[in-house]
Each structure stands twice: as C-alpha cells, then as structure tokens.
Coordinates of C-alpha atoms and ligand atoms in Angstrom, one line a residue:
Chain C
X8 CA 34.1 -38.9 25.7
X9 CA 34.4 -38.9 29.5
X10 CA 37.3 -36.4 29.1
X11 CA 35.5 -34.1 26.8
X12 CA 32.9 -34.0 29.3
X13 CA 35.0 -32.9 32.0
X14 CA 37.0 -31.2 30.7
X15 CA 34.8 -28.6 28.4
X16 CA 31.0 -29.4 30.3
X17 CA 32.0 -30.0 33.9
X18 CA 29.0 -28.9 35.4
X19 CA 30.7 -28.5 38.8
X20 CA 33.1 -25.8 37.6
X21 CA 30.6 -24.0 35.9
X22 CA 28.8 -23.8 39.1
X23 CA 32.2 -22.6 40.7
X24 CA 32.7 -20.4 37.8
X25 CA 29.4 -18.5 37.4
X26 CA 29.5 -16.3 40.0
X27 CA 32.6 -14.4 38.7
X28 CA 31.6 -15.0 34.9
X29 CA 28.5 -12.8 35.7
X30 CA 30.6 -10.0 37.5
X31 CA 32.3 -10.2 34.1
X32 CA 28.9 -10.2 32.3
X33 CA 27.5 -7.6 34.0
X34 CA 30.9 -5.4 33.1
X35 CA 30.5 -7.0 29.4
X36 CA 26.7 -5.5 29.3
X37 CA 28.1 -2.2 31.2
X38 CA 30.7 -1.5 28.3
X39 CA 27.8 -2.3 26.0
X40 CA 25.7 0.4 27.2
X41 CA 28.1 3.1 27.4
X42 CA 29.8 2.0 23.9
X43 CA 26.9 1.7 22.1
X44 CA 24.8 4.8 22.4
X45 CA 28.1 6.5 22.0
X46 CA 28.8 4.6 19.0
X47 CA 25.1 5.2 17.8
X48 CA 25.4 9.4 18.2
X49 CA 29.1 9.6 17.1
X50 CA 28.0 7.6 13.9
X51 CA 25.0 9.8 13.1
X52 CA 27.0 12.6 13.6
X53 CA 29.7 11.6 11.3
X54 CA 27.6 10.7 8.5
X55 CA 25.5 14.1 8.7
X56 CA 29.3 15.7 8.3
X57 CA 29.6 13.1 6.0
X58 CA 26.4 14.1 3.5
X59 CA 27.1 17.9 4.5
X60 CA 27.4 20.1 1.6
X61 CA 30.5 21.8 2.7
X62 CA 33.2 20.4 1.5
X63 CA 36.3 20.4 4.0
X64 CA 33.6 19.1 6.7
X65 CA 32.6 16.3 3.9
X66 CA 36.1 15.5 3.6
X67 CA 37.2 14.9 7.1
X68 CA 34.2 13.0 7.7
X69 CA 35.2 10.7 5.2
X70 CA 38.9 10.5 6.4
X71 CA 38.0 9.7 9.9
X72 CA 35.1 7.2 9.5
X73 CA 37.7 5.3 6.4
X74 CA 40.9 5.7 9.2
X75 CA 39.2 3.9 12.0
X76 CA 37.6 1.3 9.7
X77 CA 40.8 0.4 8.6
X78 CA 42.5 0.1 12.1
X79 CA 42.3 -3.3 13.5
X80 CA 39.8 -2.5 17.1
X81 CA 42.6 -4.3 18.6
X82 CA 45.2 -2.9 17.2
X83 CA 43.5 0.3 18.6
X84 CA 42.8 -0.6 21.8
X85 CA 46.0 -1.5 22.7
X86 CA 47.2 1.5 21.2
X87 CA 45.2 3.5 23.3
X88 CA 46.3 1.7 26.5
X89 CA 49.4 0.6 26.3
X90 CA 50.8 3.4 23.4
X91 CA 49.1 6.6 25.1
X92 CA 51.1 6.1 27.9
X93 CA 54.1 7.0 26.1
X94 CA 52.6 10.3 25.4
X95 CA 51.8 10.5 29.4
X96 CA 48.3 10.0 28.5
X97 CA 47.7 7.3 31.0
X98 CA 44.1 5.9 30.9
X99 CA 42.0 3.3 33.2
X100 CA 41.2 0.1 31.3
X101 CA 37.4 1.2 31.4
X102 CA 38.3 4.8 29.6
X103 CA 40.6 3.5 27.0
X104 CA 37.8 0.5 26.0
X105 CA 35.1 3.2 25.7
X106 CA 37.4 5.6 23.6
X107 CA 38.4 2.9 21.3
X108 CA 35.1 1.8 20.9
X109 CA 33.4 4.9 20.4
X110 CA 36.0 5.4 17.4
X111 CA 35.4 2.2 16.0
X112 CA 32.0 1.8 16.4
X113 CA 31.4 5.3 15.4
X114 CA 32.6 4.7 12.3
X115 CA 30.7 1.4 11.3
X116 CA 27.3 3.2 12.1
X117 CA 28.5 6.5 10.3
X118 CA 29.2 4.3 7.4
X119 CA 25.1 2.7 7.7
X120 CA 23.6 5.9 8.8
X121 CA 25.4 7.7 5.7
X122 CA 23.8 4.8 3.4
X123 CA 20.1 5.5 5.2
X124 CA 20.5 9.5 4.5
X125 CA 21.4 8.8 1.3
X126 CA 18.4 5.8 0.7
X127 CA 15.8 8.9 1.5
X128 CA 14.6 10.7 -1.9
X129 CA 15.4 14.5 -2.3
X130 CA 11.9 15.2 -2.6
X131 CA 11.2 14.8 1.0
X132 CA 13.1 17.1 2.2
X133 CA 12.0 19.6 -0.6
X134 CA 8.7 18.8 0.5
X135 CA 9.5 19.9 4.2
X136 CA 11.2 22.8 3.6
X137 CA 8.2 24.0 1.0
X138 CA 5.6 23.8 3.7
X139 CA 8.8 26.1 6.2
X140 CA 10.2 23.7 8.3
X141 CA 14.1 24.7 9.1
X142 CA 16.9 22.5 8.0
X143 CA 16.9 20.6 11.3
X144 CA 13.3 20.0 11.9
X145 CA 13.1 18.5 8.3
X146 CA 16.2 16.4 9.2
X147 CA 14.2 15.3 12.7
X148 CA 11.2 15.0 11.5
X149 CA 11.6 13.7 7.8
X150 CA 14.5 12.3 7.0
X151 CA 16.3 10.5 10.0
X152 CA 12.9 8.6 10.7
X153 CA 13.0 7.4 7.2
X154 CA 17.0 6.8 7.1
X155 CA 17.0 4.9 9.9
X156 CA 14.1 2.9 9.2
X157 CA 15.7 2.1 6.0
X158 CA 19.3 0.4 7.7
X159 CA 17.8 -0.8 10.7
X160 CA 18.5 -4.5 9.9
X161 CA 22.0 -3.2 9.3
X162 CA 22.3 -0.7 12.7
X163 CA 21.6 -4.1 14.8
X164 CA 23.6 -6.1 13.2
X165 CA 26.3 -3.4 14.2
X166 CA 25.4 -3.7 17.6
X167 CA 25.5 -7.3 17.6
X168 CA 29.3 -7.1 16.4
X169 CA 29.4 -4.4 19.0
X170 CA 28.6 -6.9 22.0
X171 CA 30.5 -9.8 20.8
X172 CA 33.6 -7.0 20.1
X173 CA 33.2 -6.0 23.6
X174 CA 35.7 -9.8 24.6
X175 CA 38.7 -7.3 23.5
X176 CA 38.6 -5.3 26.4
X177 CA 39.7 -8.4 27.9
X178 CA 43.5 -7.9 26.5
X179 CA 43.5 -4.6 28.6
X180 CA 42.8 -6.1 31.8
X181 CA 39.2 -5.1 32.0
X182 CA 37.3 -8.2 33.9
X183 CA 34.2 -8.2 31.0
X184 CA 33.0 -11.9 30.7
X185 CA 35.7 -13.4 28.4
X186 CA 38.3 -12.2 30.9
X187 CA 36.7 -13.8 34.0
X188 CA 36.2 -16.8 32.1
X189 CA 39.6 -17.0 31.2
X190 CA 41.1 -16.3 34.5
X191 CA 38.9 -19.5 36.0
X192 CA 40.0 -21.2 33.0
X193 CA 43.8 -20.8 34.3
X194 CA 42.7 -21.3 38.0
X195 CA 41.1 -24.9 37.3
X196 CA 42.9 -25.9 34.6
X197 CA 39.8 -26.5 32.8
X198 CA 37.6 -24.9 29.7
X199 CA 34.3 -25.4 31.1
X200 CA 34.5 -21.9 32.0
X201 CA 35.0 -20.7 28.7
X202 CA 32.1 -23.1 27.3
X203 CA 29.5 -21.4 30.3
X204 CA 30.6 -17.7 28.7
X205 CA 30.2 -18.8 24.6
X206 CA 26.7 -20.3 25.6
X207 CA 25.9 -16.8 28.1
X208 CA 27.1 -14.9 24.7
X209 CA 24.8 -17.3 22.6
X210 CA 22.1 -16.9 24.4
X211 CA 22.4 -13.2 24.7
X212 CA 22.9 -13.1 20.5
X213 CA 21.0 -15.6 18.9
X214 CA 17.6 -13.8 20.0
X215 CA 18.8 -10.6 18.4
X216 CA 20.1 -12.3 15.0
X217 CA 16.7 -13.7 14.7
X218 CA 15.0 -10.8 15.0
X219 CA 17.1 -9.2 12.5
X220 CA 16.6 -11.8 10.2
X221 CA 13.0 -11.2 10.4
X222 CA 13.5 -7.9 10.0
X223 CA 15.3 -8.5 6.9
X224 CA 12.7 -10.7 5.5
X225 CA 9.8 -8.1 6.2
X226 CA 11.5 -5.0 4.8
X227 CA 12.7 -7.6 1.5
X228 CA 9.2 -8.0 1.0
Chain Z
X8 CA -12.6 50.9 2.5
X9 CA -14.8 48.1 1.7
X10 CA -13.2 44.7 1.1
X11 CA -13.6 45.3 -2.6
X12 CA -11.5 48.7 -2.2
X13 CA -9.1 47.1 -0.3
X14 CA -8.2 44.2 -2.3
X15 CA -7.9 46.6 -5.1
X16 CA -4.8 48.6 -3.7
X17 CA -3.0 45.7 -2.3
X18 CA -0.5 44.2 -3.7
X19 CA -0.8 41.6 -6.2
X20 CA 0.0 38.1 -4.5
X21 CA 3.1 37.0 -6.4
X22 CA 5.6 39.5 -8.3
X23 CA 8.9 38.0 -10.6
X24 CA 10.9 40.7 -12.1
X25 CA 13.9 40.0 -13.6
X26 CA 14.4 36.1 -12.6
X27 CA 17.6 34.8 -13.4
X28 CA 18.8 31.3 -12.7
X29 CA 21.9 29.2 -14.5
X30 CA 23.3 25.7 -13.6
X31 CA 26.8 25.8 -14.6
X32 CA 27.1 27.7 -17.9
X33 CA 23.3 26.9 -18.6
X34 CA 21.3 30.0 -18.6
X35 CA 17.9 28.3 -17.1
X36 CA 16.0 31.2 -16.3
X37 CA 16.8 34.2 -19.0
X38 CA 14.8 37.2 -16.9
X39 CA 11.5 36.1 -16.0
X40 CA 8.6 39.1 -15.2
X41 CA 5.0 37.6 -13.8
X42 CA 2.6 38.8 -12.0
X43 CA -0.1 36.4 -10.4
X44 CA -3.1 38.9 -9.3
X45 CA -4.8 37.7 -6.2
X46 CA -7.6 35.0 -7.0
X47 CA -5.7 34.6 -10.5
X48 CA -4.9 31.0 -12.0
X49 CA -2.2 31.3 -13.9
X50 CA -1.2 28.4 -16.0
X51 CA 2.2 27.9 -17.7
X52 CA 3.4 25.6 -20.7
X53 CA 6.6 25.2 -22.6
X54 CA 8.5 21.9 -23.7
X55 CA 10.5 20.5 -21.6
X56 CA 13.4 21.8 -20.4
X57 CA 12.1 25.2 -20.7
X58 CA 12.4 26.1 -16.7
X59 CA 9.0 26.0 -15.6
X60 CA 10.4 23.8 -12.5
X61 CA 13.0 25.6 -11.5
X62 CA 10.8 28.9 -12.1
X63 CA 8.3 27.7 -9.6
X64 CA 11.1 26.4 -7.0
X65 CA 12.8 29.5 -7.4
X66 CA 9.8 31.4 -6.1
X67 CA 9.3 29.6 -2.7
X68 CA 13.6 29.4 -3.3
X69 CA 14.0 25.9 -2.7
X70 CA 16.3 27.2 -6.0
X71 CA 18.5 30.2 -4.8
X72 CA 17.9 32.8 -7.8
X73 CA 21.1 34.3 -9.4
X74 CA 18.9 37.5 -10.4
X75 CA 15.7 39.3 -9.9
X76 CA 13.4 39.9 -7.4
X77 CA 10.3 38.2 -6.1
X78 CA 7.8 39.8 -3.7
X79 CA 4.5 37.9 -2.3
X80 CA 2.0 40.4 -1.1
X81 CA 4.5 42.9 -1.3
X82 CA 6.8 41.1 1.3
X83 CA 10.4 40.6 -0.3
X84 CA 10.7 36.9 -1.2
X85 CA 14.8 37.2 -2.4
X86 CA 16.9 39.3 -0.1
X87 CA 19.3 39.0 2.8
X88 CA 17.0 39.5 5.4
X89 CA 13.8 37.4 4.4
X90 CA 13.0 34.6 6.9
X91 CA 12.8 32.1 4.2
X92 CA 11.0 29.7 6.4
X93 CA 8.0 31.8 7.2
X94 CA 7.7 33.0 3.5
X95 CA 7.1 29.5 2.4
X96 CA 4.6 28.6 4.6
X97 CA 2.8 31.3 3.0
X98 CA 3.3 29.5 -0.5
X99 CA 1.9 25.8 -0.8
X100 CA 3.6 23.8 -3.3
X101 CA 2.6 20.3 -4.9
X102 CA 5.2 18.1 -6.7
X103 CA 4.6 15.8 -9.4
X104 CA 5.7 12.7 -7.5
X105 CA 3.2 14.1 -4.2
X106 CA 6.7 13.5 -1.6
X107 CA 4.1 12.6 1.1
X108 CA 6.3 11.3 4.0
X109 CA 5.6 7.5 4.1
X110 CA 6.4 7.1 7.7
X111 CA 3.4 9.7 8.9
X112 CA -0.4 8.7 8.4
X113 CA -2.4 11.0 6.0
X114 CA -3.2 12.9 9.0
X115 CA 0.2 13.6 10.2
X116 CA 1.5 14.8 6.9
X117 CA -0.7 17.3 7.1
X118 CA -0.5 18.4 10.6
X119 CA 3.6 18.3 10.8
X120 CA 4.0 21.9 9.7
X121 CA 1.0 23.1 11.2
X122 CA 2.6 22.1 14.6
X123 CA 6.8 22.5 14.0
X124 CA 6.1 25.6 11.9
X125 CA 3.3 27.4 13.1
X126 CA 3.3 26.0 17.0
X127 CA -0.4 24.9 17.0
X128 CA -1.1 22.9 19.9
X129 CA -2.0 18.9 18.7
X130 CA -5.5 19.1 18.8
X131 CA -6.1 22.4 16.9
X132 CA -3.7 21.0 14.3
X133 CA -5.3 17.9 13.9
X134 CA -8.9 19.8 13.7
X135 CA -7.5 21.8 11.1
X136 CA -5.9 18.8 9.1
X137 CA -8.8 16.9 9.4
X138 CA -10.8 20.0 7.6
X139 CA -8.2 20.1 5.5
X140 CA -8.4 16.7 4.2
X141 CA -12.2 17.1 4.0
X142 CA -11.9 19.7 1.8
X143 CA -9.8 17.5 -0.4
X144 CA -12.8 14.6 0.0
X145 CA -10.4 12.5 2.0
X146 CA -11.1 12.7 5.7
X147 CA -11.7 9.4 6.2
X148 CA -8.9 8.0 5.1
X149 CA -6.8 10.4 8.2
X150 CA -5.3 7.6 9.6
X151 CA -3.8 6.0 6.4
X152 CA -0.7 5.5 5.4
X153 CA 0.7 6.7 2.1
X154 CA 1.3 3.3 0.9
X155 CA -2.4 2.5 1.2
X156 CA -3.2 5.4 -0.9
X157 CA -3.7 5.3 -4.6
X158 CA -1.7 8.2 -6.3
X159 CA -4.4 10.3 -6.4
X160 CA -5.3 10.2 -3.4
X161 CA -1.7 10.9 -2.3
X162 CA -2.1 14.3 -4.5
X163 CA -4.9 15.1 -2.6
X164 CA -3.0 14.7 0.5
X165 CA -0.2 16.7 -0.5
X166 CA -2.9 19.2 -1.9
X167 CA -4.7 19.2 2.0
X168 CA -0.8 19.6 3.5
X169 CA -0.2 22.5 1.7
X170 CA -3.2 23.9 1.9
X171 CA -3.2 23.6 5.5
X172 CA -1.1 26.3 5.8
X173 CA -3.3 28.7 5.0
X174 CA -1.1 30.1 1.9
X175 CA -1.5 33.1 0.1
X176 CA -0.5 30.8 -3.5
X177 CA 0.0 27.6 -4.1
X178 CA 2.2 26.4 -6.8
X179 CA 1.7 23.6 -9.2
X180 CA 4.5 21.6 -10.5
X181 CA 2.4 19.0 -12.9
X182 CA 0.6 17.9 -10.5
X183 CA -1.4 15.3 -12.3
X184 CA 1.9 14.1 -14.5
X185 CA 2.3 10.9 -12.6
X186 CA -1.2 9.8 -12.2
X187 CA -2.9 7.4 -14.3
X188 CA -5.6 8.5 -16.4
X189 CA -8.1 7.5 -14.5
X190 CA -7.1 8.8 -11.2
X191 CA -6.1 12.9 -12.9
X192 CA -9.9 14.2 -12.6
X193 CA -10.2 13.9 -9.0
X194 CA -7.2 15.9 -8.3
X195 CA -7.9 18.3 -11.0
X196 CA -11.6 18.8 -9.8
X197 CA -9.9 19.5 -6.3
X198 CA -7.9 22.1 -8.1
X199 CA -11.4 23.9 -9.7
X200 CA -12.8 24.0 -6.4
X201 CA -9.5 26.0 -4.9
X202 CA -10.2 28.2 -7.8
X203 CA -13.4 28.7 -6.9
X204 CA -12.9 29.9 -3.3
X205 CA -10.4 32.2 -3.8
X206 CA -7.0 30.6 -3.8
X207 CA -4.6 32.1 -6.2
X208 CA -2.9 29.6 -8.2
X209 CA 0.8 29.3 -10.2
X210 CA 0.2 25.7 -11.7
X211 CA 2.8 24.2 -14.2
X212 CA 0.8 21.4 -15.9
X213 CA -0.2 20.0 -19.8
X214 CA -3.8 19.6 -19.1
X215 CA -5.2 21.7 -21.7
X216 CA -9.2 20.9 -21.1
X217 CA -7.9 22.5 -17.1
X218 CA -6.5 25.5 -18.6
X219 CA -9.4 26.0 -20.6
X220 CA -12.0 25.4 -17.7
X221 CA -9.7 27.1 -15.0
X222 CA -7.3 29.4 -16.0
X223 CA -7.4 33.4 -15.5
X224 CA -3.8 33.7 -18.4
X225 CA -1.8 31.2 -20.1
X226 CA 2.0 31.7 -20.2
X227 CA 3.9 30.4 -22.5
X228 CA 7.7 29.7 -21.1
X229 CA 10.5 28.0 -23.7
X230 CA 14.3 28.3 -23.2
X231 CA 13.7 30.7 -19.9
X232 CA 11.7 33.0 -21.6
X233 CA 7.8 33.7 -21.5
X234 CA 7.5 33.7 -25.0
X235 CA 3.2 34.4 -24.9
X236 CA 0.8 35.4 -22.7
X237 CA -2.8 35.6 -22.7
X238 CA -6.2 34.2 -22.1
X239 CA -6.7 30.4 -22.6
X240 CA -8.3 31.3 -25.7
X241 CA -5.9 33.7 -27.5
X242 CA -3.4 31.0 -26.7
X243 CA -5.1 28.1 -27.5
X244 CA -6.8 29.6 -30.7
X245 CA -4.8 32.2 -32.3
X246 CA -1.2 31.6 -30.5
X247 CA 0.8 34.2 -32.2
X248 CA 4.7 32.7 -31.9
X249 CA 5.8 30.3 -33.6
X250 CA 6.8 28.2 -30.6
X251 CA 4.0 28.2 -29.2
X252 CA 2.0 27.1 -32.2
X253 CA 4.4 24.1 -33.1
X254 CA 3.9 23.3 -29.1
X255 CA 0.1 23.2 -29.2
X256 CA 0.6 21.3 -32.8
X257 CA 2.1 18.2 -30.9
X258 CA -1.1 18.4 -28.2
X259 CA -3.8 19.1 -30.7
X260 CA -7.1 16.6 -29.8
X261 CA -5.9 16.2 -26.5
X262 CA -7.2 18.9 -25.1
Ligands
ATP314 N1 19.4 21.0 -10.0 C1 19.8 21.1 -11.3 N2 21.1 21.0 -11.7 C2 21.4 21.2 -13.0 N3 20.6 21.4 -14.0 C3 19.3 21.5 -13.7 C4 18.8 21.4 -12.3 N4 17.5 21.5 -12.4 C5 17.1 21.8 -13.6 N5 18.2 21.8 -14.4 C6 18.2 22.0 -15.9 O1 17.5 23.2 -16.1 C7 16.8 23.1 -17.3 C8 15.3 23.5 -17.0 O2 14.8 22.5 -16.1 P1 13.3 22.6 -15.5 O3 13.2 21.4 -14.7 O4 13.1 23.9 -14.9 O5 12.5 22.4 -16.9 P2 10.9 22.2 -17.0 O6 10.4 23.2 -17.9 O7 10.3 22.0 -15.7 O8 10.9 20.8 -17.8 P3 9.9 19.5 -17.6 O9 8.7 19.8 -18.5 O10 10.7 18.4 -18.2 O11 9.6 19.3 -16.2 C9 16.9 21.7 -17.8 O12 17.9 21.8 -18.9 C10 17.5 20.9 -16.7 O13 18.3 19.9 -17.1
MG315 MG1 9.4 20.4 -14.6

C-alpha cells in the first residue's frame, strides 16, 4: 500500500512535476486550438463537397474523408514527420501535428457534418430558395443552423477525442502534457507524474462528457 | 391613363406556353399553356400524379423546365439571363408541409428574406413582418417558435413569409392537405381575404367548397395535360371530359 502510494500519488513529485506538466498543458490546449477549428472548417468543407451534386467533387470528397479515416492518426503522424523527410519535406514537430490533425480530424467532422446536412428535410431549402435567397445564403442561413444543431452531441464528442488525441504529438517530440509527464516520469523514476496529467486530462474531460450527455438526453427527448 | 387603363394593357401576371418537364423517360409536363390574369384565382385539379407540383415549382423553377416559356409581368421567367433569385421573390409559394424553419421564431421566418434578399434594414423588416403576420391574424404569436405552433398556424406563417415579399402571385401547392380538419378553415379564410385585396393566385388544392367561393377558372390537369378549363361552375356542374367527370365522381358530397 505504502509503495503504491509513493510510487503513483507521491504528492512531493507532483509538486516537482507540475510546473513542467503545465508548460506541457498549455502546449496540449495550444495544439487543441489550432487543430480543432481547423478540423471543424476542413470537415464542413469536406462534407459540403461531400453532399455536392457534381459528381467528381462528390467522389473525392468521399475518397479523402474514407482514406484518412482509415489511417491509424499515428501511423500518420509519424509519417508526416519522420516519412516526409525522405521526400526533403522536413517539418517542425508543431507543423507536422497540426497537418496530421487537420487531416484526421477533418475527416471525422466531415463524416458528422455530412450526417447533419443530410438530417435537414429538402423542403427547407426549397422553401429558401422560393422566397430568392442564393444557394449560399440558404446554406448559412437555413440549413447549416439546423445541421449542426442536429449532430452537435456528436461534433463534441469529436472534439473530446480530439483533446485526448492530442497525447500523440508526444511520439514526435512535441512537449504537450503527456510528453512532459513522461520525461519526469524517467527523471524520478516514478509515475506520479503520469497520475498528475491523467487526473489534469480528467478534469479537463469529464465536464465536457457531461454536458454532452445532457445534451443527448435533451435532444432524445 | 387611369389605373383602370393601365392595368388593362399590362401584361397578364403569369404566362406558361409550351411547359415541358420529364424525369427520366417520364413525360411529366406534356406542354402546358396558362395564363393567370392579374387579380385572377386560378385553381387546378387532377389526380395524383398528374404534375400539378412540379407545374407550380416549375414556374418559380425550383424545377428546371425542359421546354416552354414562362413570363411574370412580361419579365422572362425561363432564359439564360433571368436572375432567378429576384424573380422568385416576386412569386410567393406555400408547400403542403409549411417548411417553416424551426430554428427561427415566427418572426424571423418572415423577416429572413426581407433582410438577405431585399437588404431592409432589421427594424423595417421586422415592421413589415409583424404586418405581415397581422394580416395572417397571428401577430402575437411573433416570437414563437414553429414547434409551438399548431399546423395551421404554421400555414399562416408560411402564408405571412411569402407574402412579405410583396409578390406579384403566390402559388399554392395544397396548402390545407396536411392540416386536420379542424384547423383548414382558418388558412383557407386567410386565402379569401388575399383574394379579396387583389393578390393573384395559382393554388393547387382539392377543396371544392374554396374553388367554388374563390376561384376566377378551374383547370383541370391529368397526365401533364390541362384537360378542362372553366368557371367553377362549368366544371363543377357540367364537366365536359370524361376525366374530369370520373374525378369529380370520387369527390362528390365533399364539396
Ligand atoms: N423530383 C422528381 N424526380 C422524379 N420524379 C418526379 C419528381 N417529382 C415528381 N416526379 C413524378 O412526376 C409525376 C408528377 O408529379 P407531381 O408531384 O407533379 O404530381 P401532382 O399532380 O402534384 O400529384 P399529387 O396530387 O400526388 O401531389 C409523378 O409521377 C411523380 O412521381
Ligand atoms: Mg403535388
């Protein structure tokens, strides 16, 4: 019992420890902020390809978002890095987690935002476009409020998977707060730091799954 | 020239000549020629599956037509050129299942186009929506949503949106299909009072007692053809094909 308690909740190297786990929390909430509203436009973008009526853009659409569903993020990620290179496309850690991001994420909010374009009845836009609103102001002001509304539980949930996907950028070097946590870890010899970055990544989560859940309930009902 | 003089040499409000429309092999639309006069009610019946839908969506060309060639007011409708966007604003149109936008207060609905299509600043297109539901006996319920409507009172809001507008038509596609019983006569009563100030009307619908109150002609449309045309009474009395006499036959002591 002692030894589980100093060696997973020792409270004195979590004190050491915090200071560089928030540097890496701060880079962890950094990545989510430039990954997620890029993974929020690319994925809207995709899907409106995706529902287009013309048929090679429909197509692609469909390719791309299936492609990098299918690749493992990591498997990505360290493409990008470490595989680029080879084709003397060298990138920082920071620029190859945000590209491999934005394709991965893009392509699990196209795949939502195509299911809320497609939850919002014909008639609506027929509607729109009857009283002469152009094809984009009935998408703005018609149909995107309503698709949206529609997936939201599912759009946070994304981002959820988002910020706890955001502990790969710590195989490319990138000092987010699984990475700083580790590296403490292998400086003490000890997983209290780990333990101090699952309950910083619980505490940042658990709010958000609630409130989905509630969401959930209220749109069930 | 006085009014009178004027409105005599104008144009008649809606022209069809020669309107053409297929889905696939299916010959929907078989050349369609109608003129709607302005301050006319025309009224149009056929079975199902006759084209009376795509008729009326092919005039405002939320259907593309394959043939013919629509004018409103003498503007070209169908063409190359035609702004599309500003012709329909000119042409209100109801649907049988309303397509209010739920996420927009009664109010709102009727104000979007007023502001995204015609520019009006907020407060001249809520002054104008808010007359607009008035005329429609629903101002005070601006600030619903449509879910707190009852369908009626969502036809009347889709009614007040189009009518917002200020169109030259409107056009009808059975707009009291979906309603229950109870709730058809306030909609329809709206409808007699557009009639009565003026608005020129294209209404697709089976109420036979409105056609008989309301109506200027009754057209007769079955397998993309106008088949009959005439005054509710020749129609409804002494229909003279036999279509339209086995059609009425199926909807006699309804109306
Ligand atoms: N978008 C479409 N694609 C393919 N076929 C269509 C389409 N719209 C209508 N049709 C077909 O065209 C024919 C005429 O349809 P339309 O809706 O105009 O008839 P209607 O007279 O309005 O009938 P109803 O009284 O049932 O409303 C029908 O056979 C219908 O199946
Ligand atoms: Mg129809």
């Amino acid at each position: 019992m002692e030894a589980i308690l100093t060696q997973f909740f020792n409270v004195e190297i979590m004190v050491k420890a915090l200071p560089l786990v928030l540097q890496g929390l701060g880079i962890t909430l950094l990545i989510c902020v430039v990954v997620i509203p890029l993974g929020l436009v690319g994925g809207l973008l995709a899907a409106l390809a995706a529902v287009s009526r013309n048929r090679a853009v429909r197509w692609s659409a469909i390719a791309l978002v299936d492609l990098f569903r299918a690749v493992p993020p990591l498997v990505l990620l360290i493409f990008i890095y470490a595989g680029l290179p080879f084709a003397g496309l060298s990138l920082s850690p920071f620029a190859a987690v945000a590209i491999g991001f934005f394709l991965n994420n893009s392509a699990y909010f196209a795949e939502i935002f195509r299911a809320g374009l497609l939850s919002v009845h014909k008639g609506q836009a027929e509607a729109a476009r009857s009283t002469g609103l152009t094809q984009n102001q009935t998408l703005i002001h018609v149909v995107l409020p309503q698709a949206t509304r529609n997936v939201l539980p599912d759009l946070m949930s994304n981002v959820v998977e988002v910020i706890k996907l955001t502990s790969l950028a710590s195989v490319v070097s990138l000092g987010e707060m699984l990475h700083a946590a580790g590296l403490v870890r292998s400086l003490t010899y000890n997983a209290s730091p780990l333990v101090l970055a699952a309950g910083i990544y619980l505490a940042m989560l658990w709010p958000l799954v609630r409130l989905i859940s509630r969401f959930e309930r209220r749109i069930a009902s | 020239m006085t009014q009178a003089a004027q409105e005599a040499v104008a144009p008649p409000t809606l022209v069809v000549r020669g309107l053409r429309k297929s889905f696939g092999s299916e010959e929907v639309l078989q050349g369609i020629d109608l003129t709607v006069a302005r301050r006319e009610l025309v009224f149009v019946l056929g079975p199902s599956g006759s084209g009376k839908s795509t008729m009326l969506r092919c005039c405002n060309r939320l259907e593309e037509p394959d043939a013919g060639e629509i004018t409103l007011e003498g503007d070209p409708v169908t063409g190359p050129k035609v702004d599309v966007n500003q012709l329909r604003r000119r042409m209100g149109m109801v649907f049988q299942a309303f397509n209010l936008y739920p996420h927009l207060s009664a109010l709102s609905n009727v104000t979007l186009a007023l502001r995204k299509v015609r520019g009006l600043p907020r407060p001249e297109a809520e002054a104008m929506g808010l007359t607009a539901l008035d005329r429609v006996g629903l101002k005070a319920k601006a600030a619903s949503y449509p879910a707190h409507l009852s369908g009626g009172q969502q036809q009347r809001v889709a009614i007040a949106r189009a009518l917002a507008l200020e169109p030259s038509v409107m056009l009808f596609d059975e707009p009291t299909s979906a309603l229950d019983p109870e709730l058809v006569g306030d909609v329809l009563a709206v409808m007699q009072d557009m009639k009565a100030q003026g608005m020129t009307m294209l209404v697709v619908s089976h109420e036979m007692k409105f056609a008989r109150d309301a109506a200027d002609r009754v057209i007769f449309m079955d397998a993309g053809r106008i088949v009959e045309q005439g005054t509710p009474e020749q129609i409804f009395e002494t229909p003279h094909h036999e279509r339209t006499q086995t059609f009425l036959a199926r909807f006699s002591g309804r109306g």
